[in-house]
């Protein structure tokens, strides 16, 4: 189900699985060798941003809440010249299967989120989150097993 045409920028290296639910105002961007790989049964809610210079992989059955941002690259910072022209560093983002990512979450470069994890609303994920864990906060930290 597509509730509105996604905004696609860059190289267009994007793969979609089956039985997706894509809400309005999605922003999908791939640059350089970047690719976005979305498995089956994924939900991308209103206003989700995915930006890849390396790769973003989203596992089967994952739900991503409104206004969440996944970005696998950051600008380099320089003291001589403009940061805008300094290039990027990047590392893959991997989201496991059956992950629930709450509204307004930010997931940064190099992060892996394990299967069945839950990420609380507005968290900033800077490090890996193990499978079956609830993680919250800024920066996000695992606080308990899902369902316990």
Short mmCIF file of N, CA and C in Angstrom, two decimals:
data_model
loop_
_atom_site.label_atom_id
_atom_site.label_comp_id
_atom_site.label_asym_id
_atom_site.label_seq_id
_atom_site.Cartn_x
_atom_site.Cartn_y
_atom_site.Cartn_z
N UNK A 1 0.85 -1.16 0.00
CA UNK A 1 0.00 0.00 0.00
C UNK A 1 0.90 1.23 0.00
N UNK A 2 0.68 2.12 -0.94
CA UNK A 2 1.44 3.36 -1.02
C UNK A 2 0.45 4.51 -0.87
N UNK A 3 0.59 5.27 0.21
CA UNK A 3 -0.34 6.37 0.52
C UNK A 3 0.08 7.68 -0.13
N UNK A 4 1.22 7.71 -0.77
CA UNK A 4 1.71 8.90 -1.46
C UNK A 4 3.03 8.56 -2.10
N UNK A 5 3.37 9.26 -3.16
CA UNK A 5 4.59 8.98 -3.89
C UNK A 5 5.82 9.39 -3.07
N UNK A 6 6.73 8.45 -2.79
CA UNK A 6 7.95 8.82 -2.06
C UNK A 6 8.79 9.81 -2.87
N UNK A 7 9.49 10.68 -2.17
CA UNK A 7 10.43 11.60 -2.79
C UNK A 7 11.77 10.87 -2.86
N UNK A 8 12.27 10.64 -4.08
CA UNK A 8 13.50 9.87 -4.28
C UNK A 8 14.57 10.78 -4.88
N UNK A 9 15.77 10.76 -4.27
CA UNK A 9 16.89 11.59 -4.72
C UNK A 9 18.14 10.73 -4.89
N UNK A 10 19.07 11.23 -5.71
CA UNK A 10 20.36 10.57 -5.85
C UNK A 10 20.33 9.49 -6.91
N UNK A 11 21.02 8.39 -6.61
CA UNK A 11 21.25 7.34 -7.60
C UNK A 11 20.06 6.38 -7.77
N UNK A 12 19.12 6.40 -6.83
CA UNK A 12 17.94 5.53 -6.94
C UNK A 12 18.20 4.07 -6.66
N UNK A 13 19.27 3.75 -5.96
CA UNK A 13 19.60 2.36 -5.63
C UNK A 13 18.75 1.90 -4.44
N UNK A 14 17.49 1.63 -4.72
CA UNK A 14 16.52 1.29 -3.68
C UNK A 14 15.80 0.02 -4.08
N UNK A 15 15.69 -0.92 -3.14
CA UNK A 15 15.00 -2.19 -3.38
C UNK A 15 13.85 -2.32 -2.39
N UNK A 16 12.66 -2.62 -2.92
CA UNK A 16 11.46 -2.76 -2.10
C UNK A 16 11.00 -4.20 -2.07
N UNK A 17 10.66 -4.71 -0.88
CA UNK A 17 10.08 -6.04 -0.75
C UNK A 17 8.59 -6.02 -1.05
N UNK A 18 7.91 -7.06 -0.60
CA UNK A 18 6.47 -7.23 -0.85
C UNK A 18 5.66 -6.82 0.37
N UNK A 19 4.41 -6.50 0.12
CA UNK A 19 3.43 -6.21 1.18
C UNK A 19 3.87 -5.09 2.11
N UNK A 20 4.39 -4.02 1.52
CA UNK A 20 4.83 -2.86 2.29
C UNK A 20 3.67 -1.92 2.56
N UNK A 21 3.84 -1.08 3.56
CA UNK A 21 2.92 0.02 3.80
C UNK A 21 3.77 1.29 3.86
N UNK A 22 3.66 2.12 2.83
CA UNK A 22 4.48 3.33 2.70
C UNK A 22 3.57 4.54 2.83
N UNK A 23 3.77 5.32 3.87
CA UNK A 23 2.94 6.50 4.10
C UNK A 23 3.50 7.72 3.37
N UNK A 24 2.76 8.81 3.42
CA UNK A 24 3.10 10.03 2.70
C UNK A 24 4.40 10.66 3.21
N UNK A 25 4.97 11.47 2.33
CA UNK A 25 6.13 12.32 2.62
C UNK A 25 7.37 11.54 3.02
N UNK A 26 7.56 10.37 2.40
CA UNK A 26 8.81 9.63 2.59
C UNK A 26 9.90 10.31 1.78
N UNK A 27 11.10 10.36 2.35
CA UNK A 27 12.26 10.92 1.68
C UNK A 27 13.32 9.83 1.61
N UNK A 28 13.66 9.41 0.41
CA UNK A 28 14.63 8.32 0.19
C UNK A 28 15.76 8.85 -0.67
N UNK A 29 16.99 8.79 -0.15
CA UNK A 29 18.13 9.33 -0.90
C UNK A 29 19.29 8.35 -0.85
N UNK A 30 19.88 8.09 -2.02
CA UNK A 30 21.10 7.29 -2.10
C UNK A 30 22.14 8.11 -2.87
N UNK A 31 23.35 8.14 -2.33
CA UNK A 31 24.46 8.84 -2.96
C UNK A 31 25.65 7.89 -2.99
N UNK A 32 26.61 8.18 -3.88
CA UNK A 32 27.82 7.36 -4.04
C UNK A 32 27.41 5.89 -4.24
N UNK A 33 27.94 4.97 -3.43
CA UNK A 33 27.59 3.54 -3.53
C UNK A 33 26.37 3.19 -2.67
N UNK A 34 25.74 4.17 -2.10
CA UNK A 34 24.64 3.95 -1.17
C UNK A 34 23.49 3.16 -1.76
N UNK A 35 22.89 2.34 -0.89
CA UNK A 35 21.72 1.58 -1.29
C UNK A 35 20.78 1.45 -0.10
N UNK A 36 19.50 1.39 -0.40
CA UNK A 36 18.48 1.18 0.61
C UNK A 36 17.77 -0.11 0.25
N UNK A 37 17.78 -1.08 1.17
CA UNK A 37 17.18 -2.39 0.95
C UNK A 37 16.08 -2.60 1.97
N UNK A 38 14.84 -2.66 1.50
CA UNK A 38 13.68 -2.77 2.37
C UNK A 38 13.05 -4.14 2.13
N UNK A 39 12.99 -4.97 3.18
CA UNK A 39 12.47 -6.33 3.07
C UNK A 39 10.93 -6.32 3.03
N UNK A 40 10.34 -7.51 3.07
CA UNK A 40 8.89 -7.68 3.03
C UNK A 40 8.23 -7.21 4.33
N UNK A 41 6.95 -6.81 4.21
CA UNK A 41 6.08 -6.52 5.36
C UNK A 41 6.55 -5.35 6.21
N UNK A 42 7.30 -4.42 5.62
CA UNK A 42 7.82 -3.26 6.34
C UNK A 42 6.80 -2.11 6.29
N UNK A 43 6.72 -1.35 7.38
CA UNK A 43 5.91 -0.14 7.44
C UNK A 43 6.85 1.05 7.61
N UNK A 44 6.76 2.00 6.69
CA UNK A 44 7.47 3.28 6.79
C UNK A 44 6.41 4.35 6.96
N UNK A 45 6.33 4.91 8.15
CA UNK A 45 5.27 5.87 8.48
C UNK A 45 5.54 7.24 7.88
N UNK A 46 4.60 8.11 8.06
CA UNK A 46 4.61 9.47 7.52
C UNK A 46 5.92 10.19 7.85
N UNK A 47 6.56 10.77 6.83
CA UNK A 47 7.72 11.64 7.04
C UNK A 47 9.03 10.95 7.35
N UNK A 48 9.14 9.64 7.15
CA UNK A 48 10.40 8.93 7.40
C UNK A 48 11.45 9.39 6.38
N UNK A 49 12.69 9.59 6.85
CA UNK A 49 13.83 9.95 5.99
C UNK A 49 14.86 8.84 6.05
N UNK A 50 15.26 8.34 4.88
CA UNK A 50 16.34 7.35 4.77
C UNK A 50 17.38 7.94 3.82
N UNK A 51 18.61 8.11 4.29
CA UNK A 51 19.68 8.68 3.47
C UNK A 51 20.89 7.75 3.57
N UNK A 52 21.35 7.25 2.40
CA UNK A 52 22.43 6.26 2.39
C UNK A 52 23.56 6.63 1.44
N UNK A 53 24.78 6.58 1.98
CA UNK A 53 26.00 6.66 1.18
C UNK A 53 26.68 5.30 1.14
N UNK A 54 26.32 4.39 2.03
CA UNK A 54 26.86 3.02 2.07
C UNK A 54 25.71 2.04 1.94
N UNK A 55 24.99 1.75 3.03
CA UNK A 55 23.79 0.92 2.92
C UNK A 55 22.92 1.03 4.16
N UNK A 56 21.63 0.96 3.91
CA UNK A 56 20.62 0.85 4.95
C UNK A 56 19.81 -0.39 4.61
N UNK A 57 19.77 -1.35 5.55
CA UNK A 57 19.00 -2.59 5.38
C UNK A 57 17.93 -2.66 6.46
N UNK A 58 16.70 -2.84 6.02
CA UNK A 58 15.57 -2.90 6.94
C UNK A 58 14.94 -4.27 6.81
N UNK A 59 14.90 -5.03 7.93
CA UNK A 59 14.45 -6.41 7.93
C UNK A 59 12.94 -6.58 7.88
N UNK A 60 12.54 -7.78 7.56
CA UNK A 60 11.14 -8.17 7.42
C UNK A 60 10.32 -7.81 8.65
N UNK A 61 9.15 -7.24 8.40
CA UNK A 61 8.21 -6.96 9.46
C UNK A 61 8.52 -5.76 10.33
N UNK A 62 9.53 -5.01 9.99
CA UNK A 62 9.90 -3.84 10.79
C UNK A 62 8.91 -2.71 10.58
N UNK A 63 8.61 -1.99 11.68
CA UNK A 63 7.75 -0.81 11.63
C UNK A 63 8.57 0.40 12.06
N UNK A 64 8.56 1.44 11.23
CA UNK A 64 9.32 2.65 11.52
C UNK A 64 8.33 3.80 11.66
N UNK A 65 8.35 4.44 12.85
CA UNK A 65 7.40 5.48 13.19
C UNK A 65 7.63 6.80 12.47
N UNK A 66 6.62 7.66 12.58
CA UNK A 66 6.61 8.96 11.91
C UNK A 66 7.86 9.77 12.22
N UNK A 67 8.34 10.44 11.18
CA UNK A 67 9.43 11.41 11.29
C UNK A 67 10.74 10.82 11.81
N UNK A 68 10.91 9.54 11.64
CA UNK A 68 12.18 8.89 12.00
C UNK A 68 13.20 9.14 10.90
N UNK A 69 14.48 9.24 11.28
CA UNK A 69 15.56 9.51 10.34
C UNK A 69 16.66 8.46 10.49
N UNK A 70 16.99 7.78 9.40
CA UNK A 70 18.13 6.87 9.35
C UNK A 70 19.11 7.46 8.35
N UNK A 71 20.34 7.75 8.81
CA UNK A 71 21.37 8.34 7.96
C UNK A 71 22.68 7.63 8.21
N UNK A 72 23.20 7.00 7.17
CA UNK A 72 24.43 6.21 7.33
C UNK A 72 25.70 7.03 7.07
N UNK A 73 25.57 8.35 6.95
CA UNK A 73 26.74 9.19 6.67
C UNK A 73 26.67 10.48 7.48
N UNK A 74 27.84 11.04 7.73
CA UNK A 74 27.98 12.34 8.38
C UNK A 74 28.98 13.17 7.61
N UNK A 75 28.79 14.47 7.65
CA UNK A 75 29.78 15.37 7.05
C UNK A 75 31.08 15.29 7.84
N UNK A 76 32.19 15.36 7.13
CA UNK A 76 33.47 15.55 7.80
C UNK A 76 33.52 16.99 8.30
N UNK A 77 34.28 17.21 9.34
CA UNK A 77 34.44 18.56 9.89
C UNK A 77 35.88 19.00 9.64
N UNK A 78 36.04 20.18 9.07
CA UNK A 78 37.37 20.72 8.78
C UNK A 78 37.49 22.10 9.40
N UNK A 79 38.72 22.51 9.67
CA UNK A 79 38.94 23.85 10.19
C UNK A 79 39.36 24.81 9.08
N UNK A 80 39.89 24.28 7.98
CA UNK A 80 40.27 25.11 6.83
C UNK A 80 39.29 24.80 5.71
N UNK A 81 38.45 25.73 5.38
CA UNK A 81 37.47 25.52 4.33
C UNK A 81 36.10 25.30 4.92
N UNK A 82 35.17 24.93 4.06
CA UNK A 82 33.79 24.75 4.46
C UNK A 82 33.49 23.27 4.72
N UNK A 83 32.82 23.00 5.82
CA UNK A 83 32.41 21.63 6.11
C UNK A 83 31.56 21.07 4.97
N UNK A 84 30.80 21.91 4.35
CA UNK A 84 29.93 21.50 3.24
C UNK A 84 30.70 20.78 2.14
N UNK A 85 31.96 21.16 1.94
CA UNK A 85 32.77 20.59 0.86
C UNK A 85 33.79 19.57 1.36
N UNK A 86 33.70 19.15 2.61
CA UNK A 86 34.71 18.28 3.20
C UNK A 86 34.47 16.80 2.97
N UNK A 87 33.35 16.45 2.34
CA UNK A 87 33.05 15.04 2.10
C UNK A 87 32.31 14.42 3.28
N UNK A 88 32.21 13.10 3.24
CA UNK A 88 31.44 12.36 4.25
C UNK A 88 32.21 11.16 4.75
N UNK A 89 31.84 10.71 5.93
CA UNK A 89 32.21 9.39 6.41
C UNK A 89 30.90 8.61 6.49
N UNK A 90 30.97 7.30 6.27
CA UNK A 90 29.73 6.51 6.31
C UNK A 90 30.01 5.10 6.79
N UNK A 91 28.96 4.48 7.32
CA UNK A 91 29.01 3.08 7.76
C UNK A 91 27.60 2.53 7.68
N UNK A 92 27.44 1.25 7.35
CA UNK A 92 26.11 0.68 7.14
C UNK A 92 25.22 0.73 8.38
N UNK A 93 23.94 0.83 8.13
CA UNK A 93 22.91 0.68 9.16
C UNK A 93 22.16 -0.61 8.84
N UNK A 94 22.00 -1.46 9.87
CA UNK A 94 21.27 -2.73 9.69
C UNK A 94 20.17 -2.80 10.74
N UNK A 95 18.94 -2.93 10.29
CA UNK A 95 17.79 -3.08 11.16
C UNK A 95 17.30 -4.51 11.01
N UNK A 96 17.20 -5.25 12.09
CA UNK A 96 16.81 -6.66 12.05
C UNK A 96 15.35 -6.86 11.67
N UNK A 97 14.86 -8.08 11.87
CA UNK A 97 13.47 -8.40 11.57
C UNK A 97 12.58 -8.09 12.77
N UNK A 98 11.35 -7.73 12.47
CA UNK A 98 10.32 -7.50 13.48
C UNK A 98 10.72 -6.44 14.51
N UNK A 99 11.42 -5.41 14.05
CA UNK A 99 11.84 -4.31 14.91
C UNK A 99 10.75 -3.24 14.89
N UNK A 100 10.52 -2.62 16.03
CA UNK A 100 9.56 -1.52 16.13
C UNK A 100 10.34 -0.28 16.55
N UNK A 101 10.36 0.70 15.66
CA UNK A 101 11.07 1.96 15.90
C UNK A 101 10.02 3.05 16.07
N UNK A 102 10.02 3.68 17.24
CA UNK A 102 9.01 4.67 17.57
C UNK A 102 9.15 5.97 16.79
N UNK A 103 8.19 6.84 17.00
CA UNK A 103 8.12 8.13 16.33
C UNK A 103 9.33 9.01 16.69
N UNK A 104 9.88 9.68 15.66
CA UNK A 104 10.90 10.69 15.88
C UNK A 104 12.28 10.18 16.24
N UNK A 105 12.54 8.91 16.01
CA UNK A 105 13.85 8.32 16.34
C UNK A 105 14.88 8.74 15.30
N UNK A 106 16.12 8.91 15.74
CA UNK A 106 17.26 9.14 14.85
C UNK A 106 18.22 7.97 15.00
N UNK A 107 18.58 7.35 13.88
CA UNK A 107 19.54 6.23 13.88
C UNK A 107 20.73 6.66 13.03
N UNK A 108 21.91 6.61 13.64
CA UNK A 108 23.11 7.13 13.00
C UNK A 108 23.97 6.03 12.37
N UNK A 109 24.96 6.46 11.62
CA UNK A 109 25.85 5.57 10.86
C UNK A 109 26.46 4.48 11.73
N UNK A 110 26.55 3.28 11.16
CA UNK A 110 27.25 2.17 11.80
C UNK A 110 26.44 1.39 12.80
N UNK A 111 25.17 1.71 12.98
CA UNK A 111 24.34 1.07 13.99
C UNK A 111 23.68 -0.20 13.43
N UNK A 112 23.65 -1.24 14.28
CA UNK A 112 22.87 -2.45 14.01
C UNK A 112 21.86 -2.60 15.14
N UNK A 113 20.60 -2.82 14.76
CA UNK A 113 19.54 -3.06 15.74
C UNK A 113 19.09 -4.51 15.55
N UNK A 114 19.16 -5.29 16.60
CA UNK A 114 18.86 -6.71 16.54
C UNK A 114 17.38 -7.02 16.35
N UNK A 115 17.10 -8.26 15.97
CA UNK A 115 15.73 -8.73 15.74
C UNK A 115 14.87 -8.50 16.98
N UNK A 116 13.62 -8.15 16.75
CA UNK A 116 12.59 -8.01 17.80
C UNK A 116 12.86 -6.89 18.79
N UNK A 117 13.80 -6.02 18.50
CA UNK A 117 14.07 -4.88 19.39
C UNK A 117 12.98 -3.83 19.24
N UNK A 118 12.84 -2.99 20.27
CA UNK A 118 11.92 -1.86 20.26
C UNK A 118 12.73 -0.62 20.64
N UNK A 119 12.58 0.44 19.83
CA UNK A 119 13.28 1.69 20.09
C UNK A 119 12.22 2.73 20.45
N UNK A 120 12.31 3.29 21.66
CA UNK A 120 11.32 4.25 22.15
C UNK A 120 11.34 5.56 21.38
N UNK A 121 10.20 6.23 21.38
CA UNK A 121 10.02 7.49 20.66
C UNK A 121 11.12 8.49 21.00
N UNK A 122 11.57 9.19 19.96
CA UNK A 122 12.54 10.29 20.06
C UNK A 122 13.94 9.88 20.52
N UNK A 123 14.23 8.59 20.56
CA UNK A 123 15.58 8.14 20.92
C UNK A 123 16.57 8.52 19.82
N UNK A 124 17.82 8.67 20.22
CA UNK A 124 18.92 8.87 19.27
C UNK A 124 19.84 7.66 19.41
N UNK A 125 19.86 6.82 18.38
CA UNK A 125 20.60 5.55 18.44
C UNK A 125 21.98 5.76 17.83
N UNK A 126 23.00 5.72 18.70
CA UNK A 126 24.38 5.95 18.27
C UNK A 126 25.23 4.68 18.31
N UNK A 127 24.72 3.64 19.00
CA UNK A 127 25.43 2.37 19.16
C UNK A 127 24.47 1.22 18.93
N UNK A 128 25.04 0.03 18.69
CA UNK A 128 24.23 -1.16 18.44
C UNK A 128 23.26 -1.44 19.59
N UNK A 129 22.09 -1.95 19.23
CA UNK A 129 21.08 -2.38 20.20
C UNK A 129 20.89 -3.89 20.00
N UNK A 130 21.06 -4.68 21.06
CA UNK A 130 20.92 -6.14 20.92
C UNK A 130 19.49 -6.55 20.58
N UNK A 131 19.35 -7.76 20.09
CA UNK A 131 18.04 -8.35 19.80
C UNK A 131 17.21 -8.41 21.08
N UNK A 132 15.90 -8.29 20.90
CA UNK A 132 14.93 -8.49 21.99
C UNK A 132 15.04 -7.47 23.12
N UNK A 133 15.60 -6.29 22.84
CA UNK A 133 15.76 -5.27 23.88
C UNK A 133 14.91 -4.05 23.57
N UNK A 134 14.41 -3.41 24.64
CA UNK A 134 13.80 -2.10 24.56
C UNK A 134 14.89 -1.08 24.84
N UNK A 135 15.06 -0.11 23.95
CA UNK A 135 16.07 0.93 24.13
C UNK A 135 15.39 2.30 24.05
N UNK A 136 15.81 3.20 24.95
CA UNK A 136 15.23 4.53 25.00
C UNK A 136 16.32 5.55 25.31
N UNK A 137 16.02 6.83 25.05
CA UNK A 137 16.87 7.91 25.51
C UNK A 137 17.77 8.53 24.47
N UNK A 138 18.52 9.53 24.95
CA UNK A 138 19.48 10.26 24.14
C UNK A 138 20.78 10.31 24.93
N UNK A 139 21.77 9.52 24.53
CA UNK A 139 21.73 8.50 23.50
C UNK A 139 20.93 7.28 23.97
N UNK A 140 20.40 6.53 23.00
CA UNK A 140 19.61 5.36 23.32
C UNK A 140 20.45 4.32 24.07
N UNK A 141 19.81 3.70 25.07
CA UNK A 141 20.48 2.61 25.80
C UNK A 141 19.44 1.54 26.10
N UNK A 142 19.86 0.29 26.02
CA UNK A 142 18.93 -0.81 26.34
C UNK A 142 18.55 -0.75 27.80
N UNK A 143 17.23 -0.91 28.10
CA UNK A 143 16.81 -0.87 29.50
C UNK A 143 16.17 -2.16 29.99
N UNK A 144 15.61 -2.96 29.07
CA UNK A 144 15.04 -4.22 29.50
C UNK A 144 14.73 -5.08 28.28
N UNK A 145 14.54 -6.37 28.54
CA UNK A 145 14.12 -7.29 27.48
C UNK A 145 12.69 -6.93 27.07
N UNK A 146 12.42 -7.03 25.79
CA UNK A 146 11.07 -6.80 25.29
C UNK A 146 10.14 -7.84 25.90
N UNK A 147 8.99 -7.37 26.38
CA UNK A 147 8.00 -8.28 26.95
C UNK A 147 8.21 -8.60 28.41
N UNK A 148 9.25 -8.06 29.04
CA UNK A 148 9.46 -8.37 30.46
C UNK A 148 9.05 -7.21 31.33
#
